[in-house]
Coordinates of C-alpha atoms and ligand atoms in Angstrom, one line a residue:
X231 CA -3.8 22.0 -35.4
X232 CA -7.1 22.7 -36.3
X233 CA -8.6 25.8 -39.2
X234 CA -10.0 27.4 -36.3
X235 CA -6.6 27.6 -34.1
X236 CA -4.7 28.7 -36.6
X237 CA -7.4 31.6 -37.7
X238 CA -7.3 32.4 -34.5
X239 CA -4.0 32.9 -33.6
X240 CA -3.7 34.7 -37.6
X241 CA -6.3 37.4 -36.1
X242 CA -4.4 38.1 -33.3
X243 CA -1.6 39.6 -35.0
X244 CA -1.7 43.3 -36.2
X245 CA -1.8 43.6 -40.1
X246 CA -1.0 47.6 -40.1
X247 CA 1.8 49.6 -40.1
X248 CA 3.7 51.0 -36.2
X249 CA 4.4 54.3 -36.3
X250 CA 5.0 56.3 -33.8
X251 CA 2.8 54.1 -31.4
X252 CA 0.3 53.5 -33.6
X253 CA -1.2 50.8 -35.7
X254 CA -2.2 52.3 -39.3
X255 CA -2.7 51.7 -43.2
X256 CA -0.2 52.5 -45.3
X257 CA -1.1 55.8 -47.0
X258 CA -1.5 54.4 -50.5
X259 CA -4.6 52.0 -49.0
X260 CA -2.5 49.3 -50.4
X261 CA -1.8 45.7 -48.8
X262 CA 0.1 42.6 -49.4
X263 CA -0.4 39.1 -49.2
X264 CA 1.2 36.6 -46.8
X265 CA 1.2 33.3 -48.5
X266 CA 1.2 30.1 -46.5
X267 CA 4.0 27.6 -48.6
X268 CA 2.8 24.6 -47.8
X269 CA -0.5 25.3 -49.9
X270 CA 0.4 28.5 -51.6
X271 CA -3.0 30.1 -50.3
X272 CA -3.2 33.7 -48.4
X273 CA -3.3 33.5 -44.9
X274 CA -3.2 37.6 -44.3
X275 CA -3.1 40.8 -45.5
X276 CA -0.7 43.1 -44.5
X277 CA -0.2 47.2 -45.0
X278 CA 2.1 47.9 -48.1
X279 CA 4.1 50.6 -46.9
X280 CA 5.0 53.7 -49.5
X281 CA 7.9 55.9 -49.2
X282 CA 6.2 58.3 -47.7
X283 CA 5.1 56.0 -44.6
X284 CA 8.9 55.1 -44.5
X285 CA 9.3 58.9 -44.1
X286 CA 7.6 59.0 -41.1
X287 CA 8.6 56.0 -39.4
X288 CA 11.7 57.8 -39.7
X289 CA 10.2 60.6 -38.5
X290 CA 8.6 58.8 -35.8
X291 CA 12.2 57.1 -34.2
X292 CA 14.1 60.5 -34.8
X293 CA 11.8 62.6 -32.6
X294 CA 11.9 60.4 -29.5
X295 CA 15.8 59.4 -29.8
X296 CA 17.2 62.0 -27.3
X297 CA 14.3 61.4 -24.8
X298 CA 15.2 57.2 -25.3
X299 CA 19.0 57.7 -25.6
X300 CA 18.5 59.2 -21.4
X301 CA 15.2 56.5 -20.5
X302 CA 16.7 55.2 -17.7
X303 CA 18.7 52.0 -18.1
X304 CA 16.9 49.8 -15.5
X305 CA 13.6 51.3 -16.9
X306 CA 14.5 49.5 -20.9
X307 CA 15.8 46.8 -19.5
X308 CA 12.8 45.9 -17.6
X309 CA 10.6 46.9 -20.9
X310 CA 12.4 44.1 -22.7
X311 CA 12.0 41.8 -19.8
X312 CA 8.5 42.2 -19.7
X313 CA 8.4 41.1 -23.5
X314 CA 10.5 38.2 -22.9
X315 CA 8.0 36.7 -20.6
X316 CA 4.7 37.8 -22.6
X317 CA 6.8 35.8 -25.9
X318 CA 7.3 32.9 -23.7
X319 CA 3.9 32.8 -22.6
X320 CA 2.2 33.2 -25.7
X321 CA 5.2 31.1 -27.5
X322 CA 2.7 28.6 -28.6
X323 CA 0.7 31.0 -30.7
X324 CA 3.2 33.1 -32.0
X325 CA 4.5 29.4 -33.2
X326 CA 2.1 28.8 -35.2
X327 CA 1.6 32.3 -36.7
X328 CA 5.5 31.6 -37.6
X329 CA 4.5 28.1 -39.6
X330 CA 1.8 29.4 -41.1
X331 CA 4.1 32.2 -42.9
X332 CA 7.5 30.5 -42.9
X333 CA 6.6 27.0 -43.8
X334 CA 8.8 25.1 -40.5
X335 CA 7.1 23.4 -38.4
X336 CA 5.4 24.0 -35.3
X337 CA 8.2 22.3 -33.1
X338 CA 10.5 24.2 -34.7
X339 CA 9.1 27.7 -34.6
X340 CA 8.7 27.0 -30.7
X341 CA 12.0 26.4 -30.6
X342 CA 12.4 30.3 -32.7
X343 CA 10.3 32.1 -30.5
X344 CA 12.1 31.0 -27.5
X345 CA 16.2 31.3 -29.0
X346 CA 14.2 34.5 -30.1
X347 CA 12.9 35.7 -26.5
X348 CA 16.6 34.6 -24.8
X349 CA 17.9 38.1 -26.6
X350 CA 14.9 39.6 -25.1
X351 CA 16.3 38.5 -22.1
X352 CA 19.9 38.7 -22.4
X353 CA 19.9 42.3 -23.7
X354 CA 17.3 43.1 -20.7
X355 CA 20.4 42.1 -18.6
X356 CA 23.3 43.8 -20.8
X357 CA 21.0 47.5 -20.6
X358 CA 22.9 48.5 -17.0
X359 CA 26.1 47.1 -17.8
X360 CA 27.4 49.8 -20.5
X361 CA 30.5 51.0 -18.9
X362 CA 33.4 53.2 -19.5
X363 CA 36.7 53.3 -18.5
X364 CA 38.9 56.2 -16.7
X365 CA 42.6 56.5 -17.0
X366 CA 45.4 58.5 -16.0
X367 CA 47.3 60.1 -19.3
X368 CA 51.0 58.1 -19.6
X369 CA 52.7 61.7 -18.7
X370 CA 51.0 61.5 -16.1
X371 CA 49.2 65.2 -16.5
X372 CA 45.4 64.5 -17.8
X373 CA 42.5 62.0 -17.4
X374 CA 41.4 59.8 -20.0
X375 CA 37.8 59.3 -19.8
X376 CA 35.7 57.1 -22.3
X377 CA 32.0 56.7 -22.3
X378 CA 29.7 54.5 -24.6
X379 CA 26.7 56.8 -25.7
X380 CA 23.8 55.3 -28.4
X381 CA 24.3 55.3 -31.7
X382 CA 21.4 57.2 -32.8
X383 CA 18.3 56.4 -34.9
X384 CA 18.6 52.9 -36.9
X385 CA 17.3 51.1 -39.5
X386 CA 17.0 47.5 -39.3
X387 CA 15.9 44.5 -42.6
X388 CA 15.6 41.2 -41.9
X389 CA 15.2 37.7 -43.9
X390 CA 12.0 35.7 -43.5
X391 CA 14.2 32.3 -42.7
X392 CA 13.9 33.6 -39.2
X393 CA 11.1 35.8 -39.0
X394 CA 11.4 36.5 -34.9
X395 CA 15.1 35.8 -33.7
X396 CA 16.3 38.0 -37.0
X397 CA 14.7 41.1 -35.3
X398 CA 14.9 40.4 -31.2
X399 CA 18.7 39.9 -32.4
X400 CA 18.9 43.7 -33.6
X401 CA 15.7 44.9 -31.6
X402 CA 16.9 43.7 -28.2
X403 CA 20.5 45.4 -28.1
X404 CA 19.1 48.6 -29.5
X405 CA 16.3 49.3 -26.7
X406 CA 18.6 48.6 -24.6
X407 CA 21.4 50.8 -25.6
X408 CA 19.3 54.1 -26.3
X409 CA 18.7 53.7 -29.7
X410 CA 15.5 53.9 -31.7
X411 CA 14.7 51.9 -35.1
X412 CA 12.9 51.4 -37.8
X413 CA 12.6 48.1 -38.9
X414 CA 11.3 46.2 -42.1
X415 CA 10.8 42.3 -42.3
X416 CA 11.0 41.0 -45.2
X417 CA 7.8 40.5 -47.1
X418 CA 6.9 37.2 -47.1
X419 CA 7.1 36.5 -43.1
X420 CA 5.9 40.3 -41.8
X421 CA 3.4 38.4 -38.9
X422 CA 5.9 37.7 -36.7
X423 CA 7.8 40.7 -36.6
X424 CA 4.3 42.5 -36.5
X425 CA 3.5 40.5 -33.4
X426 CA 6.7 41.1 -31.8
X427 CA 5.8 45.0 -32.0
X428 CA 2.7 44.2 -30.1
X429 CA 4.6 42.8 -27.5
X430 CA 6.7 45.4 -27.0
X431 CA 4.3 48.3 -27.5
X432 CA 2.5 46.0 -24.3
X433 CA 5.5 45.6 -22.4
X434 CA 5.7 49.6 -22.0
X435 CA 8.4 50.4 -24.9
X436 CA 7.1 54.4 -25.4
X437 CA 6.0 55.5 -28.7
X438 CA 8.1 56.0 -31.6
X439 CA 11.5 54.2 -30.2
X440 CA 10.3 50.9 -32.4
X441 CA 9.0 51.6 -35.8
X442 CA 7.6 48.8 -38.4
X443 CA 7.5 48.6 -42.1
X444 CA 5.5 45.9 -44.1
X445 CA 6.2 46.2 -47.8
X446 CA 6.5 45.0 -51.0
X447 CA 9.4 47.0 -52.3
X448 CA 12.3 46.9 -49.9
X449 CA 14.0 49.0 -52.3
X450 CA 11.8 52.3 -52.6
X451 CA 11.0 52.3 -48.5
X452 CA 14.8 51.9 -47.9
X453 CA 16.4 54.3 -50.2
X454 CA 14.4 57.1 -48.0
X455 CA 15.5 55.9 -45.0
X456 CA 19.1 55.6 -45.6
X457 CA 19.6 58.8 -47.8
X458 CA 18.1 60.6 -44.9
X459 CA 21.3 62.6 -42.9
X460 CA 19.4 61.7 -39.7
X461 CA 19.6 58.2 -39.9
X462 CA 23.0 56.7 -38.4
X463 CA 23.0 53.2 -38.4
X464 CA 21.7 50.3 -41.0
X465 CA 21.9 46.6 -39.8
X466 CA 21.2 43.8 -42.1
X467 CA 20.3 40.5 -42.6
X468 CA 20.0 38.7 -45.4
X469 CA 21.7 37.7 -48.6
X470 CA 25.4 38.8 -49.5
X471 CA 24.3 40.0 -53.0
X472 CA 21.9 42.5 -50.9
X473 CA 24.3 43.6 -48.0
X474 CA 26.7 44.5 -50.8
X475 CA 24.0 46.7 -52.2
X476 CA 23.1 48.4 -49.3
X477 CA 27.0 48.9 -48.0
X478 CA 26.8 51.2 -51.3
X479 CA 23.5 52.4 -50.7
X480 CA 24.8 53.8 -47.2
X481 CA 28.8 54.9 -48.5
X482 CA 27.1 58.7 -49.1
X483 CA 26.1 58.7 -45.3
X484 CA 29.0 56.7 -43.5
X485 CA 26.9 55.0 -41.5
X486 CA 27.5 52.3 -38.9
X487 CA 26.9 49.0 -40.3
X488 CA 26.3 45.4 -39.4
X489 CA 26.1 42.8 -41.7
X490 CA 24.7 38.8 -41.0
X491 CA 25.0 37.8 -44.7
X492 CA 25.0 34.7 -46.6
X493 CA 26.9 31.2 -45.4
X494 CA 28.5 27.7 -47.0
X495 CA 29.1 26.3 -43.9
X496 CA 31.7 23.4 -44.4
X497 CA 31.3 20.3 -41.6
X498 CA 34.3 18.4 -41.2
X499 CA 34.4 14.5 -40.1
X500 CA 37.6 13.3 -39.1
X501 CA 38.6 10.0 -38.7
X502 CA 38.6 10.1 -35.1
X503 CA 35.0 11.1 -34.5
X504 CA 32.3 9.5 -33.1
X505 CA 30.7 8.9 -36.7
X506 CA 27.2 8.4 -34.4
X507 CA 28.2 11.7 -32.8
X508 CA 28.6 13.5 -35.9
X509 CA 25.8 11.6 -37.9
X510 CA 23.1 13.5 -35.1
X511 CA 25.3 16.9 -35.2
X512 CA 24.9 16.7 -39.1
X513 CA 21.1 16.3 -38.9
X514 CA 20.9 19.2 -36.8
X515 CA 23.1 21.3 -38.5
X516 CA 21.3 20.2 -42.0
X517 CA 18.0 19.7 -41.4
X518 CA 17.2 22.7 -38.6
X519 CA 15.1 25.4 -40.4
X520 CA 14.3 23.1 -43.3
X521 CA 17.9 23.6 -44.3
X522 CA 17.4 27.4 -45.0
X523 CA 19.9 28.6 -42.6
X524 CA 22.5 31.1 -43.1
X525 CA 24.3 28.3 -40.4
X526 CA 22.9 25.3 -42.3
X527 CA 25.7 23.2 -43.2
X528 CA 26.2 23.0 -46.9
X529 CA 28.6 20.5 -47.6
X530 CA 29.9 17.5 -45.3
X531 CA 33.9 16.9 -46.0
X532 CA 34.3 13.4 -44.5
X533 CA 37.6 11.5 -43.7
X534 CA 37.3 9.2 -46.6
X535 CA 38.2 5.8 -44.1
X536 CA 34.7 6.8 -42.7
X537 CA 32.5 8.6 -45.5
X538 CA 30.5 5.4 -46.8
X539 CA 29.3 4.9 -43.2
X540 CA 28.7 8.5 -41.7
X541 CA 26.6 8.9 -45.8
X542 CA 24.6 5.7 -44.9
X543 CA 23.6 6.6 -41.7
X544 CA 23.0 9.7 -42.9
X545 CA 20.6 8.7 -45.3
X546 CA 18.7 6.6 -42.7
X547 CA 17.9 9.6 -40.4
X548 CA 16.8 11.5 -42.9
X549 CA 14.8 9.0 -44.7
X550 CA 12.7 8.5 -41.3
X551 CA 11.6 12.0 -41.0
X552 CA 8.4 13.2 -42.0
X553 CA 7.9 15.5 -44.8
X554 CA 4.8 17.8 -44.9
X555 CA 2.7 20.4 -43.6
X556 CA 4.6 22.6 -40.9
X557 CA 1.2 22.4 -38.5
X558 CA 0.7 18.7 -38.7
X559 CA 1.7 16.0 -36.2
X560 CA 4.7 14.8 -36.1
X561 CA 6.0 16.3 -39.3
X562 CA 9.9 17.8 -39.4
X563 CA 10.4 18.5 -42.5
X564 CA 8.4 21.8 -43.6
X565 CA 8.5 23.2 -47.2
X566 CA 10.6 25.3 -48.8
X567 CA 9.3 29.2 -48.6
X568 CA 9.0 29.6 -52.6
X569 CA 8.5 28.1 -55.9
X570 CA 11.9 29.9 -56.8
X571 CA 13.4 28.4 -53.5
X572 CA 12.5 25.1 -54.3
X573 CA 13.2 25.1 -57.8
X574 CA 16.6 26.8 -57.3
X575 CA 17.6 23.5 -54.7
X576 CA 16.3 21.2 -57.6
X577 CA 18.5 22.9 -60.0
X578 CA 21.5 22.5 -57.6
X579 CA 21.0 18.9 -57.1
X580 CA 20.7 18.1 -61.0
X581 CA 23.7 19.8 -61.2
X582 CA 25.7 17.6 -59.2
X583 CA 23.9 14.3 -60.5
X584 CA 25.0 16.0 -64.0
X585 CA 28.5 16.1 -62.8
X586 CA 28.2 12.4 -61.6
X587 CA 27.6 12.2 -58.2
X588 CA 25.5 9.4 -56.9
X589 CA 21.9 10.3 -55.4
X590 CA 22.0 7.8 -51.5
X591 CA 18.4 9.3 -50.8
X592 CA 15.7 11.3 -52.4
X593 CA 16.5 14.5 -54.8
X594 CA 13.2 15.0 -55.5
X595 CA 10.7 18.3 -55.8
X596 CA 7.2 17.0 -55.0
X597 CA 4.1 17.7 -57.2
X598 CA 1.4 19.1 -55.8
X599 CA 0.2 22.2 -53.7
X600 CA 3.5 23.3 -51.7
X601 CA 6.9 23.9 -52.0
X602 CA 8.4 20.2 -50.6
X603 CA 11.3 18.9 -51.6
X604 CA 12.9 15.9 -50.5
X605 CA 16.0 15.0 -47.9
X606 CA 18.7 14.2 -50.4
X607 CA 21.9 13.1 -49.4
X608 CA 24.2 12.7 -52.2
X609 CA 27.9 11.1 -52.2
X610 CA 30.7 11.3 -54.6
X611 CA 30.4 15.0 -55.3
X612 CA 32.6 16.4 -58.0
X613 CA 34.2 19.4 -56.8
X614 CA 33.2 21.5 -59.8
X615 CA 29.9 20.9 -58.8
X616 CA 27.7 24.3 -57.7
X617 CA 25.8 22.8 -54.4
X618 CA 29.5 23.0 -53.2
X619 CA 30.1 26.7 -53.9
X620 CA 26.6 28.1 -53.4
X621 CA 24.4 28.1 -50.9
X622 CA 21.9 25.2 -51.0
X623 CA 19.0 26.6 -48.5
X624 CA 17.3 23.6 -48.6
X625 CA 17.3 20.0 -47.4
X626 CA 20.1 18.7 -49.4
X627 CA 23.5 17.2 -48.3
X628 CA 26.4 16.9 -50.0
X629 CA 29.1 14.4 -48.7
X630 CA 32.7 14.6 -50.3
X631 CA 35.7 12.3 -49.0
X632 CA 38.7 13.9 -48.0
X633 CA 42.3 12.4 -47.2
X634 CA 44.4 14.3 -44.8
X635 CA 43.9 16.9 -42.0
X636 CA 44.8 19.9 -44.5
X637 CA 43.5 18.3 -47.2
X638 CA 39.9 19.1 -45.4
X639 CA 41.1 22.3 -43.8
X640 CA 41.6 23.7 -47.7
X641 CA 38.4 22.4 -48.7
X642 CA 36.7 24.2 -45.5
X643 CA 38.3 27.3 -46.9
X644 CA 37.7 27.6 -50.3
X645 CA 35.0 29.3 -50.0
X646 CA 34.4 33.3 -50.3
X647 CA 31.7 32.6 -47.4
X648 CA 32.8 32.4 -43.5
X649 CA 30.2 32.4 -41.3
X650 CA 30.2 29.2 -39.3
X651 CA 32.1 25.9 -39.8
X652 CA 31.2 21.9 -38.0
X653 CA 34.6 19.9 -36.8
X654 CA 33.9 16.2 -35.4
X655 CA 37.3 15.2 -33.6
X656 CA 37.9 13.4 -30.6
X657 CA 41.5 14.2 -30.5
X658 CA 41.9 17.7 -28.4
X659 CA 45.0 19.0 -30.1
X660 CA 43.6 18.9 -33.2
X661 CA 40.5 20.3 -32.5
X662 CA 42.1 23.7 -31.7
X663 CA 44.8 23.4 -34.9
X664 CA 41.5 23.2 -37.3
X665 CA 39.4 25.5 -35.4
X666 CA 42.4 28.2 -35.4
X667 CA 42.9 27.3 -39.2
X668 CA 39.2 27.5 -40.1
X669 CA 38.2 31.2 -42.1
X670 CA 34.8 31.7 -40.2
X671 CA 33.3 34.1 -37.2
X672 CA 32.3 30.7 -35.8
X673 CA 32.9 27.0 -35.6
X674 CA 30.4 23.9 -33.9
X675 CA 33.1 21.5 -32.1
X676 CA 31.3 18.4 -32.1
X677 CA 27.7 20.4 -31.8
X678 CA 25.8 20.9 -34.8
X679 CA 24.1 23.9 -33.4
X680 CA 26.4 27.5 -32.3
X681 CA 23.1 30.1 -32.1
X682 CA 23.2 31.1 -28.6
X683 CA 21.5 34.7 -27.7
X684 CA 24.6 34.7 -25.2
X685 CA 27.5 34.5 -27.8
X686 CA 28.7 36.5 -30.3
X687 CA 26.9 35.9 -33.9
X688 CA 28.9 36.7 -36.6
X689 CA 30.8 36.1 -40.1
X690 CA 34.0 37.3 -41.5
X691 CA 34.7 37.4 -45.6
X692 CA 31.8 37.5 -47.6
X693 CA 29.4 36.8 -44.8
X694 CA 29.6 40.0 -43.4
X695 CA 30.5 42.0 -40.1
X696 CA 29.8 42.9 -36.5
X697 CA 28.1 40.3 -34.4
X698 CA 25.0 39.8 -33.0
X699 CA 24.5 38.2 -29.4
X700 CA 26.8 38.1 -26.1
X701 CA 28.6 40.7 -24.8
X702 CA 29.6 42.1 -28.3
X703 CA 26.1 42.4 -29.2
X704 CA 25.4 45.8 -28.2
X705 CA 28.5 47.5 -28.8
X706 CA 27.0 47.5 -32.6
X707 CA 24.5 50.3 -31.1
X708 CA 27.1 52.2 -28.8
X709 CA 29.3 54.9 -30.0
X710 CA 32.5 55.7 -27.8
X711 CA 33.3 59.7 -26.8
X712 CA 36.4 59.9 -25.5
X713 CA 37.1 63.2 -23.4
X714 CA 40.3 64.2 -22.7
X715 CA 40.7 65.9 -19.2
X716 CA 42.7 69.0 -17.9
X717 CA 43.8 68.5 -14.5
Ligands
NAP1489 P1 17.4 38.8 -49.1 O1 16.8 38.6 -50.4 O2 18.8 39.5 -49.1 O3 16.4 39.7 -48.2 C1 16.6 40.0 -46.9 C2 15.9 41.3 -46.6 O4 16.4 42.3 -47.4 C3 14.4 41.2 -46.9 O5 13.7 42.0 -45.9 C4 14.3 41.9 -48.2 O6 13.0 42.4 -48.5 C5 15.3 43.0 -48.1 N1 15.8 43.5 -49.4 C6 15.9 42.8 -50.5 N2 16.4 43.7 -51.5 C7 16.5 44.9 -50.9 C8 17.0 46.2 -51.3 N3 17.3 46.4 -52.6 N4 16.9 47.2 -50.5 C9 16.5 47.0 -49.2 N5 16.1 45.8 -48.7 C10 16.1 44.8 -49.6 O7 17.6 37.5 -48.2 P2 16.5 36.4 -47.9 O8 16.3 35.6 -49.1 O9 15.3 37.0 -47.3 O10 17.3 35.6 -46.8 C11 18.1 34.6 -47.0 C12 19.6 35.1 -46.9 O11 19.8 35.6 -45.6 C13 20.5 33.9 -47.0 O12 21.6 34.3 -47.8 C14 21.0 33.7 -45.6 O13 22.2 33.1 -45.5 C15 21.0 35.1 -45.0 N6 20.9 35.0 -43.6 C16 22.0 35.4 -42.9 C17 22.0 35.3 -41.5 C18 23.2 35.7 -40.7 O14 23.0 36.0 -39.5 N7 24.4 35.7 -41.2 C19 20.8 34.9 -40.8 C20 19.7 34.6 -41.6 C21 19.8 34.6 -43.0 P3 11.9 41.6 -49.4 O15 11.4 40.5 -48.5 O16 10.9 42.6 -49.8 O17 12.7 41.0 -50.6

């Protein structure tokens, strides 16, 4: 990719703050940085919104929420369709605005924009099938009607792992059920959300229903938002520590909530699996997103009759891929979005080598401009070791033998995370006993990959609630009246 391409497709996108249609500076003149981690330089500028701009972006959703909440269904429907196929056309662009601020690379933002464009898509389809039922009262002497009405206004933060899917996830369901938002990226990936808006504002979405907030205190815009009585619903991604906060943060208002937090996805081997199989599963499941994925598998529990081999091959795949700039050829292994990032997945790995576990490949931070750290696959993990309890986000795997069925099943649960877990079986009847026994919203049965705009996305314990995706997805923005009839 050459300079000029990549200023090029960085001048495209927006750098000012959407409210209520329109594309302005924040009202303190201020702007933030977006930093490019894999040479630590600026690429753009952004507006750094005040509280006072998150005042009216609140402003701006509240005063066109009736008029959305009775746009016709077909009509934001086909307003999301239309920004499905303008992101799949300009999906190669929008790629590379997404390296340039996340760090993956340009394959793999591709791959983003278009898992980000299918909720586009999907929820363009789900907008004219919110029903409700009608039934007769069990004496027999009223009607029972229910209906599924919108939410109301919303407020929406995302992570900068994924900077587009994140927001099309909460974005798409809410057009389509009625509801307007306001929603913040998080600071370091802001283009993509920015260009997203575009999008939409192109596709026909009227002013005010979509709302965005660039800043560099997620704190002081969102304690305005949510303190304010008009606001009804706050959906989150991001990191447990921070959904906690903001659970609090909205107690006063009892607002709706959705929460996509933090994961330690366990991925289970057992001695029946295609070891090959589950060798490709685990480099998708590892090394997708860099390894900073709330899905990323965090530990590998292997049958010990097949450990050695499934951590050799292992270590061969990921020795063979390329490590480096995001918009270079052939690279698949981007860097890590921070300094803190990267030294945090350091830290994790001397820990375990501390605790005496044995380093198969790499383990290394690389010098130089960029945040790169090396595939690492490590092998005879203590269990006291932290990689196993926290999550790694980053390009590190963990590979810990196990003996019997619920010997691994323990391990997969002892965890306060349950987002999504891996099982690699080839015998049917125990695929269903683990996958029933497993303590997570999801599970990859020999698939090392469960995102699918048409499924439900979604943790239970510590990684949060409600789900994103599928038929479930936009129920998060629909309220049920029920009306009980006289007849
Ligand atoms: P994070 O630190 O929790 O930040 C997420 C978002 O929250 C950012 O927009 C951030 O803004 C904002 N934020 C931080 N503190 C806030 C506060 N006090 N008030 C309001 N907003 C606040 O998480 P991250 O490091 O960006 O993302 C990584 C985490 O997200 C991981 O734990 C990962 O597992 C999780 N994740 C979960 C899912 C899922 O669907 N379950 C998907 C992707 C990621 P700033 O950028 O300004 O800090």
């Amino acid at each position: 990719m050459s300079a000029t391409q990549e200023r090029t497709a960085v001048d495209a996108v927006p750098t000012q703050l959407f409210i209520g249609g329109e594309w302005r500076d924040a009202s303190g003149g201020e702007t933030l940085d977006v930093e490019d981690p894999s040479t630590g330089e600026a690429v753009a500028s952004v507006a750094d919104a005040t509280p006072d701009d998150a005042k009216a972006a609140l402003d701006a959703c509240c005063a066109v929420q009736e008029e959305w909440a009775t746009h016709p269904p077909r009509e934001r429907g086909e307003i999301l369709r239309r920004a499905f196929e303008a992101m799949t056309a300009r999906a190669d662009e929008l790629a590379l605005v997404m390296t340039l601020e996340m760090g993956k690379p340009v394959a793999e933002s591709k791959a983003e924009i278009t898992y980000a464009a299918e909720f586009l898509r999907w929820f363009s389809e789900e907008a004219v099938r919110i029903e409700g039922r009608f039934g007769t009262a069990p004496n027999g002497q009223g009607r029972l009607i229910t209906m599924k009405q919108p939410v109301g206004p919303c407020y929406a933060i995302t992570p900068w792992n994924f900077p587009a899917a994140m927001g099309t996830r909460k974005i798409g369901p809410a057009i389509a059920a009625g509801c307007t938002m306001v929603i913040k990226p998080a600071q370091q990936t802001p283009l993509s959300m920015l260009a997203l808006a575009k999008i939409l504002q192109e596709a026909g979405l009227p002013d005010g229903v979509l709302n965005v907030l660039t800043s560099s205190s997620s704190s002081s815009v969102s304690k305005p938002i949510i303190n304010d009585p008009r606001l009804r619903k706050l959906t989150f991604t991001g990191s447990t520590e921070v959904g906690q906060l903001l659970v609090e943060q909205s107690a006063p208002g009892l607002l709706r909530t959705s929460m996509e937090l933090g994961g330690n996805a366990p991925f289970l081997v057992f001695p029946d699996a295609d070891v090959d199989a589950a060798v490709e599963g685990a480099v998708i499941a590892k090394m997708r997103n860099i390894g900073e994925a709330c899905t990323a598998a965090n530990r590998f529990h292997v049958s010990g009759k097949v450990a050695d081999e499934f951590a050799e091959k292992l270590a061969k795949k990921l020795a063979d891929m390329k490590v480096g700039r995001g918009t270079e050829d052939g690279v698949q292994v981007g860097p890590l979005i921070d300094a803190s990032q990267r030294d945090k997945v350091a830290e994790l790995v001397e820990d375990a080598a501390g605790r005496g576990a044995e380093v198969l490949l790499g383990g290394t931070k690389r010098d130089g401009a960029g945040y790169f750290f090396d595939p690492t696959v490590l092998t005879d993990v203590k269990p006291d070791s932290r990689l196993l309890k926290e999550e790694i986000f980053g390009p590190v795997a963990p590979v810990v033998g196990f003996d019997d069925e619920d010997a691994a099943i323990a391990a997969a649960n002892d965890t306060e995370f349950g987002l999504v877990a891996y099982v690699y079986t080839s015998d049917v009847k125990r695929a269903f006993r683990v996958c029933e026994k497993l303590q997570t919203g999801m599970v990859g049965l020999n698939q090392g990959l469960v995102s699918n705009a048409a499924a439900p996305f979604g943790g239970v314990k510590h990684s949060g609630f409600g789900r994103e995706g599928g038929r479930e997805g936009i129920d998060e923005y629909l309220s049920i009246k029920y009306v009980a009839m006289a007849m």
